[in-house]
C-alpha atoms as a PDB file:
ATOM      1  CA  MET A   1     100.675  80.707 108.569  1.00  0.00           C
ATOM      2  CA  VAL A   2     102.638  83.051 110.804  1.00  0.00           C
ATOM      3  CA  SER A   3     106.319  83.287 109.954  1.00  0.00           C
ATOM      4  CA  THR A   4     108.487  84.270 112.924  1.00  0.00           C
ATOM      5  CA  GLU A   5     110.785  86.244 110.607  1.00  0.00           C
ATOM      6  CA  THR A   6     107.878  88.144 109.047  1.00  0.00           C
ATOM      7  CA  LEU A   7     106.332  88.871 112.433  1.00  0.00           C
ATOM      8  CA  THR A   8     109.666  90.186 113.758  1.00  0.00           C
ATOM      9  CA  VAL A   9     110.072  92.519 110.768  1.00  0.00           C
ATOM     10  CA  ALA A  10     106.422  93.589 111.055  1.00  0.00           C
ATOM     11  CA  ARG A  11     106.879  94.539 114.703  1.00  0.00           C
ATOM     12  CA  ARG A  12     110.066  96.464 113.897  1.00  0.00           C
ATOM     13  CA  TYR A  13     108.211  98.314 111.124  1.00  0.00           C
ATOM     14  CA  VAL A  14     105.354  99.278 113.450  1.00  0.00           C
ATOM     15  CA  ASP A  15     107.815 100.320 116.188  1.00  0.00           C
ATOM     16  CA  ALA A  16     109.825 102.459 113.740  1.00  0.00           C
ATOM     17  CA  ILE A  17     106.781 104.308 112.418  1.00  0.00           C
ATOM     18  CA  ALA A  18     105.454 104.830 115.957  1.00  0.00           C
ATOM     19  CA  ALA A  19     108.793 106.342 116.996  1.00  0.00           C
ATOM     20  CA  LYS A  20     109.084 108.321 113.730  1.00  0.00           C
ATOM     21  CA  ASP A  21     112.497 106.656 113.432  1.00  0.00           C
ATOM     22  CA  PHE A  22     113.162 106.946 109.707  1.00  0.00           C
ATOM     23  CA  ALA A  23     116.722 105.617 110.077  1.00  0.00           C
ATOM     24  CA  ALA A  24     115.386 102.398 111.634  1.00  0.00           C
ATOM     25  CA  LEU A  25     112.721 102.201 108.945  1.00  0.00           C
ATOM     26  CA  ASP A  26     115.311 102.692 106.219  1.00  0.00           C
ATOM     27  CA  GLY A  27     117.377  99.905 107.801  1.00  0.00           C
ATOM     28  CA  LEU A  28     114.494  97.461 107.328  1.00  0.00           C
ATOM     29  CA  PHE A  29     114.413  97.893 103.555  1.00  0.00           C
ATOM     30  CA  ALA A  30     116.141  95.498 101.182  1.00  0.00           C
ATOM     31  CA  GLU A  31     118.574  97.202  98.825  1.00  0.00           C
ATOM     32  CA  ASP A  32     116.378  96.143  95.868  1.00  0.00           C
ATOM     33  CA  ILE A  33     113.029  97.023  97.493  1.00  0.00           C
ATOM     34  CA  VAL A  34     110.049  97.667  95.219  1.00  0.00           C
ATOM     35  CA  TRP A  35     107.661 100.368  96.508  1.00  0.00           C
ATOM     36  CA  HIS A  36     104.174 100.741  94.981  1.00  0.00           C
ATOM     37  CA  GLN A  37     102.842 104.245  95.732  1.00  0.00           C
ATOM     38  CA  PRO A  38      99.182 104.542  94.681  1.00  0.00           C
ATOM     39  CA  GLY A  39      97.330 107.307  92.989  1.00  0.00           C
ATOM     40  CA  ASN A  40      97.883 109.954  90.379  1.00  0.00           C
ATOM     41  CA  ASN A  41     100.238 112.424  92.009  1.00  0.00           C
ATOM     42  CA  GLN A  42     103.888 113.383  91.918  1.00  0.00           C
ATOM     43  CA  LEU A  43     104.800 110.633  94.425  1.00  0.00           C
ATOM     44  CA  SER A  44     102.802 107.874  92.669  1.00  0.00           C
ATOM     45  CA  GLY A  45     104.320 104.987  90.823  1.00  0.00           C
ATOM     46  CA  THR A  46     106.578 102.018  91.322  1.00  0.00           C
ATOM     47  CA  HIS A  47     109.899 102.969  92.890  1.00  0.00           C
ATOM     48  CA  ARG A  48     112.746 100.485  92.719  1.00  0.00           C
ATOM     49  CA  GLY A  49     115.697 100.336  95.090  1.00  0.00           C
ATOM     50  CA  ALA A  50     116.409 101.700  98.546  1.00  0.00           C
ATOM     51  CA  ALA A  51     117.722 104.996  97.165  1.00  0.00           C
ATOM     52  CA  ALA A  52     114.494 105.588  95.214  1.00  0.00           C
ATOM     53  CA  VAL A  53     112.363 104.810  98.284  1.00  0.00           C
ATOM     54  CA  LYS A  54     114.474 107.118 100.430  1.00  0.00           C
ATOM     55  CA  ASP A  55     113.957 109.824  97.789  1.00  0.00           C
ATOM     56  CA  VAL A  56     110.152 109.360  97.903  1.00  0.00           C
ATOM     57  CA  MET A  57     110.221 109.612 101.697  1.00  0.00           C
ATOM     58  CA  GLY A  58     112.337 112.750 101.501  1.00  0.00           C
ATOM     59  CA  ARG A  59     109.992 114.312  98.961  1.00  0.00           C
ATOM     60  CA  THR A  60     107.027 113.369 101.177  1.00  0.00           C
ATOM     61  CA  MET A  61     108.588 115.261 104.072  1.00  0.00           C
ATOM     62  CA  ALA A  62     109.549 118.236 101.888  1.00  0.00           C
ATOM     63  CA  LEU A  63     106.107 118.549 100.262  1.00  0.00           C
ATOM     64  CA  SER A  64     104.407 118.327 103.671  1.00  0.00           C
ATOM     65  CA  GLU A  65     106.796 120.882 105.154  1.00  0.00           C
ATOM     66  CA  GLY A  66     107.994 118.224 107.600  1.00  0.00           C
ATOM     67  CA  THR A  67     104.521 117.491 108.961  1.00  0.00           C
ATOM     68  CA  PHE A  68     103.873 114.031 107.483  1.00  0.00           C
ATOM     69  CA  GLU A  69     102.960 111.544 110.206  1.00  0.00           C
ATOM     70  CA  LEU A  70     102.193 107.858 109.971  1.00  0.00           C
ATOM     71  CA  SER A  71     100.890 105.644 112.738  1.00  0.00           C
ATOM     72  CA  ALA A  72      99.726 102.051 112.926  1.00  0.00           C
ATOM     73  CA  THR A  73      96.112 101.753 114.024  1.00  0.00           C
ATOM     74  CA  GLY A  74      96.168  98.008 114.560  1.00  0.00           C
ATOM     75  CA  ALA A  75      98.455  95.074 115.049  1.00  0.00           C
ATOM     76  CA  PRO A  76     100.258  93.649 112.031  1.00  0.00           C
ATOM     77  CA  MET A  77      98.523  90.707 110.366  1.00  0.00           C
ATOM     78  CA  VAL A  78     100.900  88.062 109.013  1.00  0.00           C
ATOM     79  CA  ASN A  79     100.372  85.532 106.237  1.00  0.00           C
ATOM     80  CA  GLY A  80     103.596  83.724 105.370  1.00  0.00           C
ATOM     81  CA  THR A  81     106.103  86.243 104.050  1.00  0.00           C
ATOM     82  CA  VAL A  82     103.529  89.065 103.789  1.00  0.00           C
ATOM     83  CA  PHE A  83     102.099  91.301 106.467  1.00  0.00           C
ATOM     84  CA  ALA A  84      99.463  94.023 106.452  1.00  0.00           C
ATOM     85  CA  VAL A  85      98.947  96.810 108.929  1.00  0.00           C
ATOM     86  CA  SER A  86      96.178  99.406 109.157  1.00  0.00           C
ATOM     87  CA  VAL A  87      97.565 102.928 109.310  1.00  0.00           C
ATOM     88  CA  HIS A  88      96.547 106.544 109.667  1.00  0.00           C
ATOM     89  CA  PHE A  89      98.560 109.262 107.970  1.00  0.00           C
ATOM     90  CA  SER A  90      98.329 113.015 108.021  1.00  0.00           C
ATOM     91  CA  ALA A  91     100.148 116.063 106.735  1.00  0.00           C
ATOM     92  CA  LYS A  92      99.747 119.816 106.385  1.00  0.00           C
ATOM     93  CA  ARG A  93     101.105 122.318 103.902  1.00  0.00           C
ATOM     94  CA  GLN A  94     100.223 125.859 102.901  1.00  0.00           C
ATOM     95  CA  GLY A  95      96.758 125.721 104.435  1.00  0.00           C
ATOM     96  CA  ALA A  96      95.933 122.254 103.087  1.00  0.00           C
ATOM     97  CA  VAL A  97      95.364 119.291 105.377  1.00  0.00           C
ATOM     98  CA  LEU A  98      95.529 115.574 104.624  1.00  0.00           C
ATOM     99  CA  SER A  99      94.128 113.035 107.061  1.00  0.00           C
ATOM    100  CA  SER A 100      93.485 109.545 105.800  1.00  0.00           C
ATOM    101  CA  ASP A 101      93.382 105.900 106.735  1.00  0.00           C
ATOM    102  CA  GLY A 102      95.056 103.182 104.766  1.00  0.00           C
ATOM    103  CA  VAL A 103      96.640  99.790 104.706  1.00  0.00           C
ATOM    104  CA  ASP A 104     100.301  98.997 104.171  1.00  0.00           C
ATOM    105  CA  VAL A 105     101.018  95.544 102.755  1.00  0.00           C
ATOM    106  CA  LEU A 106     104.644  94.433 102.917  1.00  0.00           C
ATOM    107  CA  ARG A 107     106.526  91.374 101.705  1.00  0.00           C
ATOM    108  CA  VAL A 108     109.533  90.174 103.684  1.00  0.00           C
ATOM    109  CA  GLU A 109     112.469  88.350 102.184  1.00  0.00           C
ATOM    110  CA  GLY A 110     115.726  87.529 103.945  1.00  0.00           C
ATOM    111  CA  GLY A 111     114.716  89.460 107.049  1.00  0.00           C
ATOM    112  CA  ARG A 112     114.160  92.687 105.091  1.00  0.00           C
ATOM    113  CA  ILE A 113     111.173  94.414 103.527  1.00  0.00           C
ATOM    114  CA  ALA A 114     111.393  93.495  99.842  1.00  0.00           C
ATOM    115  CA  GLU A 115     108.153  94.957  98.501  1.00  0.00           C
ATOM    116  CA  VAL A 116     105.527  97.430  99.701  1.00  0.00           C
ATOM    117  CA  TRP A 117     102.001  98.178  98.501  1.00  0.00           C
ATOM    118  CA  LEU A 118     100.252 101.213 100.007  1.00  0.00           C
ATOM    119  CA  PHE A 119      96.491 101.769  99.994  1.00  0.00           C
ATOM    120  CA  SER A 120      94.571 104.934 100.869  1.00  0.00           C
ATOM    121  CA  ASP A 121      90.899 105.137 101.779  1.00  0.00           C
ATOM    122  CA  VAL A 122      90.332 108.370  99.828  1.00  0.00           C
ATOM    123  CA  GLN A 123      92.923 108.408  97.071  1.00  0.00           C
ATOM    124  CA  GLU A 124      91.459 111.503  95.415  1.00  0.00           C
ATOM    125  CA  ASP A 125      92.127 113.579  98.553  1.00  0.00           C
ATOM    126  CA  GLU A 126      95.671 112.261  98.753  1.00  0.00           C
ATOM    127  CA  ASP A 127      96.279 113.045  95.069  1.00  0.00           C
ATOM    128  CA  ALA A 128      94.987 116.604  95.516  1.00  0.00           C
ATOM    129  CA  PHE A 129      97.215 117.175  98.542  1.00  0.00           C
ATOM    130  CA  TRP A 130     100.430 115.872  96.963  1.00  0.00           C
ATOM    131  CA  ASN A 131      99.702 117.681  93.686  1.00  0.00           C
ATOM    132  CA  GLY A 132      99.312 120.994  95.511  1.00  0.00           C
ATOM    133  CA  ASN A 133      95.588 121.394  94.832  1.00  0.00           C
END
């Protein structure tokens, strides 16, 4: 079932990441968003609230020396209040390079992104990068 509201939010999410418009992205998040960051690294864990998610995004940019990039590699797929989108992300820091594919799964509530689950195709590489290895 395709929800018009979910599809609208999904398209705004994809547009914001394509434009690297973090302010627009931040504006899509519910105040009580729950963000599930995978892995075993300093960014991993469940982050609750818009301020905590903004902090994770800021740390992501700081740790990658401003090089973190995220792009959608396919159209969003909608099922009710949830959508998934295939992504590619990359970053560089101090001679290390991260380049990985993943899937972002997002739940929409009240026209905002209420919950996010991120998946990485090679989590071990992502962990090593964010842990400075």
